[in-house]
Structures are given as structure tokens and as C-alpha cells.
Short mmCIF file of C-alpha atoms in Angstrom, two decimals:
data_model
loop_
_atom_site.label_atom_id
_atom_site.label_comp_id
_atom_site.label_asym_id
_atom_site.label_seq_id
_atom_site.Cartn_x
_atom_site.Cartn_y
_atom_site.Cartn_z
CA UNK P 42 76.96 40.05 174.75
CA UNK P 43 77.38 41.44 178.15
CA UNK P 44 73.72 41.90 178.93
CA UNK P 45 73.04 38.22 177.55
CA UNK P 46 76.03 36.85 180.09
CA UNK P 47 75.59 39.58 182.69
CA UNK P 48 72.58 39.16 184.61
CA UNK P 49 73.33 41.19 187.69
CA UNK P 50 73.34 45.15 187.17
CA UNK P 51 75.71 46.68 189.42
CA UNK P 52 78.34 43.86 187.63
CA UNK P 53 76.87 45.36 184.36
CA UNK P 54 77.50 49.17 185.56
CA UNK P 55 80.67 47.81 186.23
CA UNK P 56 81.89 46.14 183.41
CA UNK P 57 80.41 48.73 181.20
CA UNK P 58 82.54 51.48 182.89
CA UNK P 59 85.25 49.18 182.91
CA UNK P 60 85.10 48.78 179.32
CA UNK P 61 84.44 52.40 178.27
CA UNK P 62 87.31 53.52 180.33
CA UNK P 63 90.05 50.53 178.57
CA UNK P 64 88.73 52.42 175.65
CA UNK P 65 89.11 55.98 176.39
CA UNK P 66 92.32 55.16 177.62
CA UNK P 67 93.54 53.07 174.13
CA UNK P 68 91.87 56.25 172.24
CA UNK P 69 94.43 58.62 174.19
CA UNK P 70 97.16 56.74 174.18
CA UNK P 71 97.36 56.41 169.99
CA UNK P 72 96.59 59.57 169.74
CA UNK P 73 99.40 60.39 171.96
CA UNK P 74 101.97 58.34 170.10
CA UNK P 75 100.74 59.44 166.50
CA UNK P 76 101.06 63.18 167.73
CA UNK P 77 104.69 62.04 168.93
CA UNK P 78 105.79 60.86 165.81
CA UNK P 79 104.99 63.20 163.47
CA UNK P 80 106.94 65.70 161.73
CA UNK P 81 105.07 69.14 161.69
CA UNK P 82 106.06 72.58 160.87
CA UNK P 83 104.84 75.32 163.45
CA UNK P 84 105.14 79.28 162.18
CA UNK P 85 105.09 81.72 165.23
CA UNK P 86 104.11 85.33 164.86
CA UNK P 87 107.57 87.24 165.43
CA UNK P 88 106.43 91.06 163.70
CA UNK P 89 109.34 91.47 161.22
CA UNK P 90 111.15 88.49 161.47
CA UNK P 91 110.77 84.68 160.29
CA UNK P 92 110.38 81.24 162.66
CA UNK P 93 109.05 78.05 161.46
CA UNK P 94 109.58 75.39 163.93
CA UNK P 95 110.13 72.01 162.18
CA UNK P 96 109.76 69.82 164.98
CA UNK P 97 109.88 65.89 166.29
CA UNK P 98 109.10 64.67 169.66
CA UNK P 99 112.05 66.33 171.75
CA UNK P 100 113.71 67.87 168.64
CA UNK P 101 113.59 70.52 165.90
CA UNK P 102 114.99 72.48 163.49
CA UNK P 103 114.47 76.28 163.31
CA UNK P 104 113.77 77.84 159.78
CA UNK P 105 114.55 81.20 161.00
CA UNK P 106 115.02 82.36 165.09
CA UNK P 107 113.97 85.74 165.52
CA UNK P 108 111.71 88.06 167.17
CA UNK P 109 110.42 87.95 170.88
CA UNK P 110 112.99 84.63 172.88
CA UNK P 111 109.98 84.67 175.48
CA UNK P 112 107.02 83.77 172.77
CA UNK P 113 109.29 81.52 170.69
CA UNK P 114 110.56 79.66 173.88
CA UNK P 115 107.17 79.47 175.23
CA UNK P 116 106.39 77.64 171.81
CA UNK P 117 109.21 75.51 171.74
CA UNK P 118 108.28 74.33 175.40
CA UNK P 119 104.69 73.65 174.28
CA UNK P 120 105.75 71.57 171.16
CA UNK P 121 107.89 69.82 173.96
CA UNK P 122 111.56 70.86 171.85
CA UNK P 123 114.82 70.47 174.42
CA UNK P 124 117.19 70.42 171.86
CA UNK P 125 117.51 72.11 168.58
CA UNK P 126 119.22 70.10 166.00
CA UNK P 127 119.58 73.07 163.32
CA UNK P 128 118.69 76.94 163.13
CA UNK P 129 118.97 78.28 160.40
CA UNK P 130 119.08 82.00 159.94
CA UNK P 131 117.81 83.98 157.01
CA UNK P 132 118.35 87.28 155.83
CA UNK P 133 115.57 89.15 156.94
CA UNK P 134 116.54 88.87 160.39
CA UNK P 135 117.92 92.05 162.30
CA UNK P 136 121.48 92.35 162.97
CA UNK P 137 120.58 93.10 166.32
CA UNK P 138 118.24 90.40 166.93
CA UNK P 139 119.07 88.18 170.20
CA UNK P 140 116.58 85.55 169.70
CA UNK P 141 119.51 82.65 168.72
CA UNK P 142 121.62 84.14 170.90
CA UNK P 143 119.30 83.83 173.61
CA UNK P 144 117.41 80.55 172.90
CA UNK P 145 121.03 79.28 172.51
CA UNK P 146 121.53 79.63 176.69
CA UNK P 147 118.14 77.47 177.42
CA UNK P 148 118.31 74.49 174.54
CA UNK P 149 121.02 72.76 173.08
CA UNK P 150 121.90 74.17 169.70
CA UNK P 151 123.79 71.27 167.22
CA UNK P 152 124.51 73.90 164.07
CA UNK P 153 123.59 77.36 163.42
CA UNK P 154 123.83 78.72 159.88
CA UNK P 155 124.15 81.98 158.60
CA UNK P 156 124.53 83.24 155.47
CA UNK P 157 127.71 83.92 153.76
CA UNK P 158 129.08 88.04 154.94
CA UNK P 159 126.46 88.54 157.19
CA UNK P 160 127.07 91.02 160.33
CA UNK P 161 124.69 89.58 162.82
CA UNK P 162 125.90 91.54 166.26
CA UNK P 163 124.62 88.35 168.88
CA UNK P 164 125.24 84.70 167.20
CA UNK P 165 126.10 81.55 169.24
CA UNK P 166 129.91 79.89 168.84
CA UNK P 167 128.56 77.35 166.78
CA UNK P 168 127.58 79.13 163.93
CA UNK P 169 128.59 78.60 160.70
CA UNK P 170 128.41 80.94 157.31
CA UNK P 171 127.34 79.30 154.32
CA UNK P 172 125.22 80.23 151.17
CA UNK P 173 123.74 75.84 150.94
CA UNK P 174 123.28 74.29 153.60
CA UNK P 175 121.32 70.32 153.60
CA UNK P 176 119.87 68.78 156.41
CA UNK P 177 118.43 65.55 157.00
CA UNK P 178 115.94 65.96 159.83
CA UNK P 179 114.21 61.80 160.38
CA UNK P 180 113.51 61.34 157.05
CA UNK P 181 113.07 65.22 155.91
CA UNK P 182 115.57 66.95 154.09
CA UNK P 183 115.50 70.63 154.57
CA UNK P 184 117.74 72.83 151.99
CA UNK P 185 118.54 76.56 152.27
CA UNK P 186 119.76 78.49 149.69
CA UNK P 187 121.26 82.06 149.67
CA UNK P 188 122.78 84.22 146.70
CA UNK P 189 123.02 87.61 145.95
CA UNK P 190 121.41 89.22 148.68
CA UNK P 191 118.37 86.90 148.78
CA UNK P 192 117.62 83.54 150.78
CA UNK P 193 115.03 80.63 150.66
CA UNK P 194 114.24 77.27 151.87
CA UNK P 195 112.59 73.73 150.83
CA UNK P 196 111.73 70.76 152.44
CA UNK P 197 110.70 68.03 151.51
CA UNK P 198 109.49 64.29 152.33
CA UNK P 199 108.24 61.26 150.57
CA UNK P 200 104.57 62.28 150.01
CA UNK P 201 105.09 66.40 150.42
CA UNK P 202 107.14 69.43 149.72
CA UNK P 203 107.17 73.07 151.33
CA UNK P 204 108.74 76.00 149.85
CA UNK P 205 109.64 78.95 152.55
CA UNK P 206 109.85 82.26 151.26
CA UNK P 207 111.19 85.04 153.47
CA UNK P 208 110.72 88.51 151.56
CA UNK P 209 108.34 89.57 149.41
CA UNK P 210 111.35 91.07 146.75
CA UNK P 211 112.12 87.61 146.28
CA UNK P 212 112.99 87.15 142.50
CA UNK P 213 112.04 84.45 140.53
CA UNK P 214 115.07 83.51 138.99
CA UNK P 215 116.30 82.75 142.83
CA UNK P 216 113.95 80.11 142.94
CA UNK P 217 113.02 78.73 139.70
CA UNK P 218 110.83 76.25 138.52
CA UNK P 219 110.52 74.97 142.39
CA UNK P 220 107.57 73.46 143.49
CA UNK P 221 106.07 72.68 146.26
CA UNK P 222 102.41 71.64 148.08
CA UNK P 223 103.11 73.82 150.92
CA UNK P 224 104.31 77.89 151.26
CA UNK P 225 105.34 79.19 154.45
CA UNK P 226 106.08 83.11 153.72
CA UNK P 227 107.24 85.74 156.41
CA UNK P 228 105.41 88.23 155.32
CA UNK P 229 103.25 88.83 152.07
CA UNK P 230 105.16 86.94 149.01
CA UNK P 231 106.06 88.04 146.10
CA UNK P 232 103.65 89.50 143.76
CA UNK P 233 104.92 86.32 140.82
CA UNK P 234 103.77 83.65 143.65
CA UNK P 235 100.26 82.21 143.07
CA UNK P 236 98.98 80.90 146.05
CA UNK P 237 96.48 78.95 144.79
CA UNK P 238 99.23 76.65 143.32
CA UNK P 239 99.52 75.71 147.24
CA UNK P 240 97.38 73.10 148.99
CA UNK P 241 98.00 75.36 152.03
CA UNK P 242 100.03 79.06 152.81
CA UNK P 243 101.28 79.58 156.18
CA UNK P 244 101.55 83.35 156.56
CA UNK P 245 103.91 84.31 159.97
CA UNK P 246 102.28 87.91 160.61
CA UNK P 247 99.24 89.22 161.95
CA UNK P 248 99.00 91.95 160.07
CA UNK P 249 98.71 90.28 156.65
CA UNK P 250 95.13 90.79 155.53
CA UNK P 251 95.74 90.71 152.07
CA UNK P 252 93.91 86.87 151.55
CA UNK P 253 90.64 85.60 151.85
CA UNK P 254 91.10 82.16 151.75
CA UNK P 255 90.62 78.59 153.29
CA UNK P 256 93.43 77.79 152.70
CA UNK P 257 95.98 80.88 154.14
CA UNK P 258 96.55 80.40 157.19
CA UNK P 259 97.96 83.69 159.26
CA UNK P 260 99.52 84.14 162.88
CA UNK P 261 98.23 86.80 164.68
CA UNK P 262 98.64 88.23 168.59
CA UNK P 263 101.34 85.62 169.55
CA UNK P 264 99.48 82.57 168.16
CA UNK P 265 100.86 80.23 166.28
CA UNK P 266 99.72 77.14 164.39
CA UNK P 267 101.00 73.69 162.78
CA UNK P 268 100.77 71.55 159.35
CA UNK P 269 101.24 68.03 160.31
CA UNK P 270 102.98 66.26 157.65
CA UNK P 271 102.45 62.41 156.95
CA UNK P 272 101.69 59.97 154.73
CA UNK P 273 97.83 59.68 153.58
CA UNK P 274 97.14 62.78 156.08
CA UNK P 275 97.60 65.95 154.18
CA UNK P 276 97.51 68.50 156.70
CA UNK P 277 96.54 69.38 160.30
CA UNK P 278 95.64 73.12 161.47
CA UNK P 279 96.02 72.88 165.14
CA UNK P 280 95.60 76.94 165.57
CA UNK P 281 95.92 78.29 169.51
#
């Protein structure tokens, strides 16, 4: 059409880079605003501890806080997070772990849960002790559960489910019959877990070599990577 209409070539050049540019630009921009509004889950590689980073634009909710505040604040500042609408802390985390404590002086913390008895030595005001705690987190509920020693969490959304297991003496009977497309697991889960029930596993250490799969997903030297959750979209690996 333009060559037809455009006789004149530098007013061809022209256009032409004028119209390759519009697009470029349009291209960037959706993919800009889809990346801003969706919900993802991001599992950082903290040794012996547990962080998933379910996160939204300019907020998140922490599934587990522990480990290195530098690395985990460095992620939070990449996924663009300024204020933390949840943390939730499980109990695998050491009593003498300052991540919350410490992330709690840089980003605006809304709850912190702990579970019920638990003699965590650095914890922010706000925290409260519970063994069930809900959360609805735009359009995601997140549940955490906690009895007898033992802790785990779901969440789920129209189209998918994740089940987060954080110690490989899990029981059974804790969980149950739940099910889920998605496993996020601190460390190597529990020996009654198939994986390959799971459309993906998101395994936060990098020294889990115990998988050979497409599907497994593992952290490793202060990396981290995110499923993107939508409708239609399964998941995303975005690995750094």
C-alpha cells in the first residue's frame, strides 16, 4: 500500500521507520502491562530456609522470609514489591533468622503470621500467631495451615492451584487428599509426593540434584525464577 501511494523514497524510508517504530513501541508497551498484571510466584534460593514471593505490580505476599535480607531484597526490588501485604512464616525457619525482621525496616509489612508457640528471637510488632491463616491476595486465596509440629500452604485461583511444602518429614495425613497443578518445596519433598502428579515443581535450593526433569525447576547460586499464573497461559519460567 505504501509503495503503491508512496512514490518518493526518502518519504518511504520514512514512513517505513515510522511505522516499524509505532509498532515496536505497541509490542513493548502490552507486554509491559500484561507483565504488570499478572500474579506470579517467584522462589529465591535462601540455603535452609523457605521464600516464595507471590507478587502483583507493587505488592506481594511472602510464603516464607528467610535466609540472606540482601538477596531477598534485591529480589523484591527487581519484581518491583514496595509493600508486602502478608508474610507468612513457616516452621522451618531459624529462630534466629532476621530476614522479617529486617525486610520489615525497608517495606511496609500489613500482617505477619507465625505459627502458634513459636520462639522466633527477631519478629516485627505486627505479627500475629496462628495455626490457619486465609488470605485473599487480587483474586488468589492463599491458606496456611500448621498442626502438630508441621506447616503447609495452598493457593489457589480460578484456572490453577499450588501446593507449598516446606520439609521433607511432611506427613501425609497433614495434607490429605490436596491437590494441586503446581509444588513449590523448600527442599527435597517427601518421599509419598509424586512429582509427576505436578505440571511443574519449584525446588528453592541449589543443592537439590535429586531430579532430572523438564519440569523441576531448582534455584541455585542466588538465582531465582517465576511461574506466571493466568488464565489460558499455564506457566512462565523466567530463570535469571
Amino acid at each position: 500500500f505504501a509503495v503503491f501511494f508512496i512514490r518518493d523514497r526518502k518519504r518511504l524510508a520514512l514512513f517505513g521507520t515510522v511505522l516499524i517504530s509505532a509498532s515496536l513501541a505497541v509490542t513493548c508497551l502490552a507486554s509491559v502491562l500484561a507483565d504488570f498484571g499478572r500474579v506470579s510466584v517467584t522462589a529465591v534460593n535462601v540455603s535452609d530456609g523457605a521464600c516464595f514471593i507471590v507478587s502483583k505490580g507493587t505488592s506481594a505476599v511472602m510464603v516464607g522470609c528467610s535466609g540472606d535480607e540482601y538477596v531477598v531484597g534485591n529480589v523484591l526490588d527487581e519484581l518491583g514489591v514496595s509493600r508486602l501485604e502478608a508474610v507468612i512464616v513457616p516452621v522451618c525457619t531459624d529462630e534466629k533468622d532476621n530476614c522479617v525482621n529486617a525486610l520489615s525496616k525497608r517495606y511496609a509489612i500489613d500482617n505477619c503470621v507465625a505459627y502458634k508457640g513459636c520462639s522466633f528471637e527477631n519478629l516485627p510488632e505486627c505479627t500475629v500467631e496462628t495455626d490457619k491463616f486465609s488470605y485473599n491476595f487480587h483474586g488468589i486465596q492463599i491458606n496456611y495451615y500448621y498442626d502438630s509440629g508441621y506447616d503447609y500452604c495452598t493457593l489457589t485461583t480460578d484456572t490453577k492451584s499450588a501446593l507449598f511444602v516446606f520439609g521433607a518429614d511432611t506427613p501425609q495425613s497433614l495434607i490429605k487428599d490436596t491437590t494441586a497443578d503446581y509444588l513449590f518445596t523448600r527442599a527435597q519433598p517427601p518421599v509419598w509426593i509424586n512429582m509427576a502428579d505436578y505440571d511443574a515443581v519449584a525446588v528453592s535450593s541449589g543443592s537439590n540434584t535429586f531430579v532430572n526433569s523438564d519440569t523441576v525447576y531448582s534455584t541455585f547460586d542466588n538465582s531465582h525464577f517465576t511461574l506466571s499464573f493466568g488464565k489460558g497461559r499455564g506457566y512462565k519460567i523466567n530463570s535469571i
